[in-house]
Amino acid sequence: MWRRYKWFIILTAIGMIAVALFTAHHFLSPKKPVVDPAKRAFVLTSLHESQRLTQQGIAYIQQKEVVRAVDSFREAINVFPPNNQAYEFLLKIYLATGDEQKVYETLEAAGRSYPAFDQILKAVDDASLARIPMSKTEDVYIAPFRENKKTAISFMFDDGETSVYSDVMPIFDQFAYKATVSVIPSQVAAHSGDPFRGSWAQWKDAADRGFEIANHSMNHLDARKLTPDQYKTEIDDAKALIEKNTGKRVSSYVFPLDSFSEPVLRHVLQSHTAARDPAFLRLAYNMTMDIMYGGPSFSVDSANRLVDIAINRHLWLISECHGLDIHSKKSYKPLTKDFVSTHLAYIKARQDDIWVDTFSAVANYLMIRKGTQVARKDIADGRAQVVLTSGVGMNDFAVPLTVVLKVKPAVPGNISATTADGKSLKAWNCGDAQICVDVSVVGQPINVTWGQAGQ
Ligand SMILES: [Zn+2]
């Protein structure tokens, strides 16, 4: 353990000085307005305590006490969220122990506070990721993502800022991508008179153009501090108001202030099909990464790197954004137009591997996939028969599931797929000796042929 982490511990000694200087500059810079002495004392105390916990974590690593080391680093982050070193050590430990989802959760936490995200992300290297085994697939299986893409990416713009309508959406249109905008009805310009917020006319137009308008609650309150009657009103009234103004059904709920709680989630899912909540994401898919983008220490290189990781590891990547830095009122962790267009161009160049779609579109695919099984599969040379069954009482899907068959010969041609009643289905060679078929019916045999048998 000591040998493995030796370089890291040496770097940490240097890094600690850097974090202290950065933090002192960030919080105590004399150019900034005078900091309340009580606040300054609190920051310094938190920083010292966080450094002490980090040192303790390093000592535990040397003693091979990994569980205690993890607790120390997590606590170091709790008392002082901008502590880079604690995230980097946690990432190194989770990469070494193969706790892959924990790697992404650590990045999620880093994205939510204000450490140097670019620096932290460098702790995640491809060699370490490649050592973690991927889950094995059957001969016939339902692809995790549409058209057997390697990753799905959902862009979400929270709080309904005008700049998302005026400056972000046109860039998405250029690339023919859709995003989700979560709006707070009480803050929509018509109600608040605040030009920083978009108007109902804008969100209706966005919905008409295929962007998803999600529910971000009526007043953006912490539901954990509300009575059940209060949070139900916050959720239900907001949904009704968005639907009335956009003319579209609202499918997704975005928790304000990360105010996740089980009873609230249960209420949300009575009227929504998707919720941006850790429990819901885990239910939908086994490997998700929900990162808050933007701000000065989140470069477009980091955003592109997250895309690479998502492709390699077959993740559902949720990119949480706010608005652009173009108004006098500051957006939270703002992006620039250049960031958005450069990043989308990077994604477009890898479009064979990436499914970009709204939060509800990806969530719905994953939830239907979750409730559907391959009930029968007979594969022979040149032909196969597959039957899907659904536990959720569906006979057909609005959006097809992509079924993957591992076949021989390695590069099949003359592929055809039909339902028992003769309807032809979209089927194609999807590489690596696999055939992909888009299936939207359950309980009916699907006949697939290829090679000689297909002629
Ligand atoms: Zn918000």
Coordinates of C-alpha atoms and ligand atoms in Angstrom, one line a residue:
M1 CA 0.0 0.0 0.0
W2 CA 2.8 2.4 1.0
R3 CA 4.6 1.8 -2.3
R4 CA 1.5 2.3 -4.3
Y5 CA 0.7 5.6 -2.6
K6 CA 4.2 6.9 -2.0
W7 CA 4.2 9.4 -4.9
F8 CA 0.7 10.5 -3.9
I9 CA 1.7 11.2 -0.3
I10 CA 4.7 13.3 -1.5
L11 CA 2.4 15.2 -3.9
T12 CA 0.0 15.7 -1.1
A13 CA 2.5 17.5 1.1
I14 CA 3.0 19.9 -1.8
G15 CA -0.7 20.0 -2.5
M16 CA -1.6 20.8 1.0
I17 CA 0.4 24.0 0.8
A18 CA -1.3 24.7 -2.5
V19 CA -4.8 24.2 -1.1
A20 CA -4.0 26.4 1.9
L21 CA -2.7 29.1 -0.4
F22 CA -5.7 28.7 -2.8
T23 CA -8.2 28.7 0.1
A24 CA -6.5 31.7 1.8
H25 CA -6.7 33.5 -1.5
H26 CA -10.2 32.4 -2.2
F27 CA -11.7 33.3 1.1
L28 CA -9.4 35.9 2.6
S29 CA -8.1 37.9 -0.3
P30 CA -7.7 41.5 0.9
K31 CA -9.1 42.7 -2.5
K32 CA -12.5 41.2 -1.6
P33 CA -14.9 42.9 0.8
V34 CA -13.9 42.6 4.4
V35 CA -14.7 39.1 5.6
D36 CA -16.6 38.8 8.8
P37 CA -14.0 37.7 11.4
A38 CA -16.3 35.0 12.8
K39 CA -16.6 33.6 9.3
R40 CA -12.9 33.8 8.7
A41 CA -12.3 31.9 11.9
F42 CA -14.8 29.3 10.9
V43 CA -13.2 28.8 7.5
L44 CA -9.7 28.5 9.0
T45 CA -10.8 26.1 11.7
S46 CA -12.6 23.9 9.0
L47 CA -9.6 24.0 6.8
H48 CA -7.2 22.9 9.6
E49 CA -9.6 20.2 10.7
S50 CA -9.9 19.0 7.1
Q51 CA -6.2 18.9 6.7
R52 CA -5.8 17.0 10.0
L53 CA -8.4 14.4 8.8
T54 CA -6.6 14.1 5.4
Q55 CA -3.3 13.4 7.2
Q56 CA -5.0 10.9 9.4
G57 CA -6.4 9.2 6.2
I58 CA -2.9 9.0 4.7
A59 CA -1.7 7.4 8.0
Y60 CA -4.5 4.9 7.7
I61 CA -3.5 4.0 4.2
Q62 CA 0.1 3.4 5.3
Q63 CA -1.3 1.1 8.0
K64 CA -3.5 -0.6 5.3
E65 CA -6.6 0.4 7.2
V66 CA -8.6 1.2 4.0
V67 CA -12.0 1.5 5.6
R68 CA -10.8 4.0 8.2
A69 CA -8.9 5.9 5.5
V70 CA -12.1 6.3 3.5
D71 CA -14.0 7.5 6.6
S72 CA -11.2 10.1 7.3
F73 CA -11.2 11.4 3.7
R74 CA -15.0 11.6 3.6
E75 CA -15.1 13.5 6.9
A76 CA -12.3 15.8 5.6
I77 CA -14.7 16.6 2.7
N78 CA -17.6 17.1 5.0
V79 CA -15.9 19.7 7.2
F80 CA -14.3 21.5 4.2
P81 CA -15.8 20.6 0.8
P82 CA -13.1 22.4 -1.3
N83 CA -10.3 20.0 0.0
N84 CA -9.0 18.6 -3.3
Q85 CA -6.6 16.1 -1.8
A86 CA -9.4 14.3 0.1
Y87 CA -11.3 13.7 -3.2
E88 CA -8.1 12.6 -5.0
F89 CA -7.3 10.0 -2.3
L90 CA -10.9 8.7 -2.2
L91 CA -10.8 8.3 -6.0
K92 CA -7.5 6.4 -5.9
I93 CA -8.8 4.1 -3.2
Y94 CA -12.1 3.4 -5.1
L95 CA -10.2 2.8 -8.3
A96 CA -7.9 0.4 -6.5
T97 CA -10.7 -1.5 -4.8
G98 CA -12.9 -1.6 -7.9
D99 CA -15.8 0.3 -6.4
E100 CA -16.7 1.9 -9.7
Q101 CA -20.0 3.6 -8.8
K102 CA -18.2 5.1 -5.8
V103 CA -15.7 6.7 -8.2
Y104 CA -18.5 8.5 -9.9
E105 CA -20.2 9.4 -6.6
T106 CA -16.9 11.0 -5.5
L107 CA -16.8 13.0 -8.8
E108 CA -20.5 14.0 -8.2
A109 CA -19.7 15.3 -4.8
A110 CA -16.7 17.3 -6.2
G111 CA -18.9 18.8 -8.9
R112 CA -21.3 20.0 -6.2
S113 CA -18.8 22.0 -4.1
Y114 CA -16.1 24.4 -5.2
P115 CA -12.8 22.4 -5.4
A116 CA -10.6 22.3 -8.4
F117 CA -12.6 19.8 -10.4
D118 CA -10.1 19.8 -13.3
Q119 CA -7.4 18.7 -10.9
I120 CA -9.5 16.1 -9.1
L121 CA -10.6 14.5 -12.4
K122 CA -7.0 13.8 -13.3
A123 CA -6.9 11.2 -10.5
V124 CA -9.2 9.0 -12.6
D125 CA -6.9 7.3 -15.2
D126 CA -7.8 4.9 -17.9
A127 CA -5.4 2.2 -16.8
S128 CA -7.0 2.0 -13.3
L129 CA -10.5 2.0 -14.9
A130 CA -9.6 -0.7 -17.3
R131 CA -8.6 -3.0 -14.4
I132 CA -12.2 -2.9 -13.1
P133 CA -14.1 -5.7 -14.9
M134 CA -17.3 -4.8 -16.9
S135 CA -20.5 -6.8 -16.3
K136 CA -20.7 -9.8 -18.6
T137 CA -23.5 -10.0 -21.2
E138 CA -25.6 -12.9 -22.4
D139 CA -25.9 -14.2 -26.0
V140 CA -29.0 -12.2 -26.4
Y141 CA -29.6 -9.1 -24.2
I142 CA -31.4 -5.8 -24.2
A143 CA -28.9 -3.0 -24.9
P144 CA -28.4 -0.5 -22.1
F145 CA -29.0 2.4 -24.5
R146 CA -30.9 3.0 -27.7
E147 CA -29.2 1.5 -30.8
N148 CA -26.7 -0.1 -28.6
K149 CA -24.8 3.1 -28.1
K150 CA -22.1 3.0 -25.5
T151 CA -23.3 5.8 -23.4
A152 CA -26.3 8.1 -23.0
I153 CA -25.9 11.8 -22.1
S154 CA -28.7 14.0 -20.8
F155 CA -28.0 17.7 -20.5
M156 CA -30.1 19.4 -17.9
F157 CA -30.3 23.1 -17.4
D158 CA -31.7 24.0 -14.0
D159 CA -33.8 26.9 -12.8
G160 CA -35.0 28.1 -16.2
E161 CA -32.7 31.0 -17.0
T162 CA -33.4 33.2 -20.0
S163 CA -29.9 32.6 -21.4
V164 CA -30.7 28.9 -21.8
Y165 CA -33.5 29.8 -24.2
S166 CA -31.8 32.6 -26.0
D167 CA -28.2 31.3 -26.2
V168 CA -27.9 27.6 -25.3
M169 CA -30.9 26.2 -27.2
P170 CA -29.8 27.6 -30.6
I171 CA -26.4 25.7 -30.2
F172 CA -28.3 22.5 -29.3
D173 CA -30.4 23.0 -32.5
Q174 CA -27.2 23.3 -34.6
F175 CA -26.2 19.8 -33.5
A176 CA -29.8 18.5 -33.6
Y177 CA -29.6 17.6 -29.9
K178 CA -32.3 18.0 -27.2
A179 CA -31.9 18.9 -23.6
T180 CA -34.0 19.2 -20.5
V181 CA -34.8 22.5 -18.8
S182 CA -36.2 22.4 -15.3
V183 CA -38.3 25.5 -14.4
I184 CA -39.5 27.0 -11.2
P185 CA -43.0 28.3 -12.0
S186 CA -43.0 31.0 -9.3
Q187 CA -39.8 32.4 -10.8
V188 CA -40.9 32.4 -14.5
A189 CA -40.6 35.9 -15.8
A190 CA -44.4 36.4 -16.0
H191 CA -44.7 35.9 -12.2
S192 CA -41.4 37.3 -11.0
G193 CA -40.8 40.1 -13.5
D194 CA -37.2 39.0 -13.4
P195 CA -35.6 39.1 -17.0
F196 CA -32.9 36.7 -15.7
R197 CA -35.7 34.0 -15.8
G198 CA -37.3 32.8 -19.0
S199 CA -40.9 33.4 -19.8
W200 CA -43.8 31.0 -20.4
A201 CA -43.8 31.9 -24.1
Q202 CA -40.1 30.9 -24.3
W203 CA -40.7 27.6 -22.4
K204 CA -43.7 26.8 -24.6
D205 CA -41.6 27.4 -27.7
A206 CA -38.8 25.2 -26.2
A207 CA -41.3 22.4 -25.6
D208 CA -42.7 22.7 -29.1
R209 CA -39.2 22.3 -30.4
G210 CA -38.7 19.0 -28.6
F211 CA -36.8 20.3 -25.5
E212 CA -38.1 18.8 -22.3
I213 CA -39.5 21.1 -19.7
A214 CA -39.1 19.5 -16.3
N215 CA -40.7 20.3 -12.9
H216 CA -38.3 22.0 -10.4
S217 CA -41.0 22.7 -7.8
M218 CA -43.1 25.8 -7.3
N219 CA -40.7 27.8 -5.0
H220 CA -37.4 25.9 -5.0
L221 CA -37.6 25.0 -1.3
D222 CA -36.0 22.2 0.7
A223 CA -38.7 19.6 0.8
R224 CA -37.2 18.0 3.9
K225 CA -38.2 21.1 5.8
L226 CA -41.8 21.1 4.6
T227 CA -44.8 19.2 5.8
P228 CA -46.2 16.5 3.5
D229 CA -49.1 18.8 2.5
Q230 CA -46.7 21.6 1.7
Y231 CA -44.3 19.6 -0.4
K232 CA -47.2 17.9 -2.3
T233 CA -48.5 21.3 -3.1
E234 CA -45.0 22.5 -4.2
I235 CA -44.7 19.5 -6.6
D236 CA -48.3 19.1 -7.9
D237 CA -49.1 22.8 -8.4
A238 CA -45.9 23.4 -10.3
K239 CA -46.6 20.4 -12.5
A240 CA -50.1 21.6 -13.3
L241 CA -48.9 25.1 -14.0
I242 CA -46.1 24.0 -16.4
E243 CA -48.5 21.7 -18.3
K244 CA -51.1 24.5 -18.6
N245 CA -48.5 26.9 -20.0
T246 CA -46.5 24.6 -22.3
G247 CA -49.4 22.3 -23.4
K248 CA -47.1 19.3 -22.8
R249 CA -47.2 16.6 -20.2
V250 CA -44.4 17.0 -17.6
S251 CA -42.5 13.7 -17.1
S252 CA -39.5 14.6 -15.0
Y253 CA -39.0 16.1 -11.6
V254 CA -35.7 17.7 -10.5
F255 CA -35.2 18.0 -6.7
P256 CA -34.4 21.6 -5.7
L257 CA -31.3 22.0 -3.5
D258 CA -30.7 18.2 -3.7
S259 CA -33.5 17.8 -1.1
F260 CA -33.8 14.1 -1.7
S261 CA -36.0 12.1 0.6
E262 CA -37.8 8.8 0.1
P263 CA -41.4 10.0 0.9
V264 CA -41.0 12.9 -1.5
L265 CA -39.6 10.7 -4.2
R266 CA -42.6 8.3 -3.7
H267 CA -45.0 11.2 -4.1
V268 CA -43.1 12.5 -7.2
L269 CA -43.3 9.1 -8.9
Q270 CA -47.0 9.0 -8.6
S271 CA -47.3 11.7 -11.2
H272 CA -43.9 11.8 -12.9
T273 CA -42.0 9.0 -14.7
A274 CA -38.5 10.2 -13.9
A275 CA -36.8 12.0 -11.0
R276 CA -33.3 13.3 -10.7
D277 CA -32.6 11.6 -7.4
P278 CA -29.8 9.1 -6.5
A279 CA -32.2 6.4 -5.6
F280 CA -34.2 6.7 -8.8
L281 CA -31.0 6.8 -10.9
R282 CA -29.7 3.6 -9.3
L283 CA -33.1 2.0 -9.9
A284 CA -33.0 2.9 -13.6
Y285 CA -29.4 1.9 -14.3
N286 CA -26.4 0.4 -12.5
M287 CA -23.8 3.0 -13.5
T288 CA -24.7 6.6 -13.6
M289 CA -22.7 9.8 -13.2
D290 CA -24.6 13.0 -12.4
I291 CA -22.1 15.9 -12.5
M292 CA -22.6 19.6 -12.0
Y293 CA -20.9 21.5 -14.8
G294 CA -19.6 25.0 -14.9
G295 CA -17.7 27.5 -12.9
P296 CA -14.0 28.5 -13.1
S297 CA -12.4 25.2 -12.3
F298 CA -14.5 23.1 -14.7
S299 CA -12.9 23.2 -18.2
V300 CA -14.2 21.9 -21.4
D301 CA -11.4 19.4 -21.4
S302 CA -12.9 18.0 -18.2
A303 CA -16.3 17.8 -19.7
N304 CA -14.9 16.0 -22.7
R305 CA -12.9 13.7 -20.4
L306 CA -16.2 12.8 -18.7
V307 CA -17.7 11.9 -22.1
D308 CA -14.7 9.6 -22.8
I309 CA -15.1 7.9 -19.4
A310 CA -18.9 7.5 -20.1
I311 CA -18.2 5.8 -23.4
N312 CA -15.5 3.5 -22.0
R313 CA -17.5 2.4 -19.0
H314 CA -21.1 2.6 -20.6
L315 CA -22.4 5.1 -18.1
W316 CA -25.5 7.3 -18.2
L317 CA -24.0 10.7 -17.9
I318 CA -26.2 13.5 -16.6
S319 CA -24.7 16.9 -17.2
E320 CA -26.2 19.4 -14.8
C321 CA -25.8 22.9 -16.0
H322 CA -27.4 26.3 -15.1
G323 CA -27.0 29.2 -17.5
L324 CA -24.6 31.4 -19.3
D325 CA -22.6 34.3 -17.9
I326 CA -24.2 37.0 -20.0
H327 CA -26.4 38.8 -17.6
S328 CA -25.6 41.3 -14.9
K329 CA -27.1 38.8 -12.4
K330 CA -24.7 35.9 -12.1
S331 CA -25.7 32.4 -13.0
Y332 CA -24.6 29.6 -10.6
K333 CA -21.5 28.0 -12.0
P334 CA -22.0 29.7 -15.4
L335 CA -21.0 28.2 -18.8
T336 CA -19.9 30.1 -21.8
K337 CA -21.3 29.8 -25.4
D338 CA -17.9 28.6 -26.5
F339 CA -17.9 25.9 -23.8
V340 CA -21.3 24.6 -25.0
S341 CA -20.4 24.6 -28.7
T342 CA -16.9 23.1 -28.3
H343 CA -18.3 20.4 -26.0
L344 CA -21.2 19.5 -28.3
A345 CA -18.8 19.4 -31.3
Y346 CA -16.7 16.9 -29.3
I347 CA -19.8 14.7 -28.7
K348 CA -21.0 15.0 -32.3
A349 CA -17.6 13.7 -33.5
R350 CA -18.3 10.5 -31.4
Q351 CA -21.9 10.2 -32.3
D352 CA -21.7 6.5 -33.2
D353 CA -21.0 5.8 -29.5
I354 CA -23.2 8.4 -27.9
W355 CA -27.0 8.8 -27.4
V356 CA -27.8 12.4 -26.5
D357 CA -31.4 12.8 -25.3
T358 CA -33.6 14.4 -22.7
F359 CA -33.6 13.1 -19.1
S360 CA -37.1 11.5 -19.4
A361 CA -36.3 9.9 -22.8
V362 CA -33.3 8.1 -21.4
A363 CA -35.0 7.3 -18.1
N364 CA -38.0 5.9 -19.8
Y365 CA -35.9 3.6 -22.0
L366 CA -34.0 2.4 -19.0
M367 CA -37.1 1.8 -16.9
I368 CA -38.8 -0.1 -19.7
R369 CA -35.7 -2.1 -20.2
K370 CA -35.6 -2.9 -16.5
G371 CA -39.1 -4.3 -16.6
T372 CA -38.5 -6.4 -19.7
Q373 CA -36.8 -9.8 -20.1
V374 CA -35.6 -11.9 -22.9
A375 CA -37.9 -14.9 -22.3
R376 CA -36.8 -17.1 -25.2
K377 CA -33.8 -17.1 -27.4
D378 CA -33.0 -19.8 -29.9
I379 CA -29.8 -19.1 -31.8
A380 CA -28.6 -21.3 -34.6
D381 CA -26.4 -20.6 -37.7
G382 CA -28.0 -17.9 -39.7
R383 CA -31.3 -17.7 -37.7
A384 CA -32.6 -16.9 -34.3
Q385 CA -35.9 -16.5 -32.6
V386 CA -36.3 -14.2 -29.6
V387 CA -39.3 -13.4 -27.4
L388 CA -39.5 -10.5 -24.9
T389 CA -41.8 -10.4 -21.9
S390 CA -42.7 -7.5 -19.8
G391 CA -43.4 -7.4 -16.1
V392 CA -45.1 -4.1 -16.4
G393 CA -48.1 -5.3 -18.5
M394 CA -47.1 -3.6 -21.7
N395 CA -47.7 -5.0 -25.1
D396 CA -45.8 -2.5 -27.1
F397 CA -43.4 0.4 -26.4
A398 CA -43.6 3.9 -27.8
V399 CA -39.8 3.8 -28.2
P400 CA -38.3 0.4 -29.2
L401 CA -35.8 -1.4 -27.1
T402 CA -32.7 -2.5 -28.9
V403 CA -32.0 -6.2 -28.6
V404 CA -28.4 -7.4 -29.2
L405 CA -27.6 -10.9 -30.5
K406 CA -24.1 -12.3 -30.5
V407 CA -23.9 -14.3 -33.7
K408 CA -21.5 -16.2 -36.1
P409 CA -20.1 -15.5 -38.6
A410 CA -18.3 -12.5 -37.2
V411 CA -19.5 -10.0 -39.8
P412 CA -23.1 -10.9 -40.7
G413 CA -24.8 -9.6 -43.8
N414 CA -28.3 -10.0 -45.3
I415 CA -29.8 -9.3 -41.9
S416 CA -33.6 -9.3 -41.6
A417 CA -35.9 -9.3 -38.6
T418 CA -39.7 -9.8 -38.6
T419 CA -42.4 -10.3 -36.0
A420 CA -44.6 -13.4 -36.0
D421 CA -47.3 -11.5 -37.9
G422 CA -44.9 -10.4 -40.6
K423 CA -44.0 -6.9 -39.6
S424 CA -40.5 -6.1 -40.5
L425 CA -38.2 -4.6 -37.8
K426 CA -35.1 -2.4 -38.0
A427 CA -32.1 -4.7 -37.8
W428 CA -28.4 -4.1 -38.5
N429 CA -24.9 -5.3 -38.0
C430 CA -23.8 -3.5 -34.9
G431 CA -20.2 -4.6 -34.8
D432 CA -18.2 -7.1 -32.7
A433 CA -20.1 -10.1 -34.3
Q434 CA -23.4 -8.7 -33.1
I435 CA -26.8 -8.0 -34.7
C436 CA -29.0 -5.3 -33.3
V437 CA -32.8 -5.3 -33.6
D438 CA -35.2 -2.6 -32.6
V439 CA -38.1 -4.3 -30.9
S440 CA -41.3 -2.6 -29.8
V441 CA -43.5 -5.6 -29.2
V442 CA -43.5 -8.1 -26.3
G443 CA -44.9 -11.6 -26.1
Q444 CA -44.5 -12.2 -29.8
P445 CA -41.7 -14.2 -31.4
I446 CA -39.2 -12.1 -33.4
N447 CA -37.5 -14.0 -36.2
V448 CA -34.0 -12.9 -37.2
T449 CA -32.0 -14.2 -40.1
W450 CA -28.6 -13.4 -41.5
G451 CA -26.0 -14.7 -43.9
Q452 CA -27.2 -17.4 -46.3
A453 CA -30.5 -18.0 -44.5
G454 CA -31.4 -14.4 -45.2
Q455 CA -31.3 -14.8 -49.0
Ligands
ZN1 ZN -32.3 24.6 -8.8

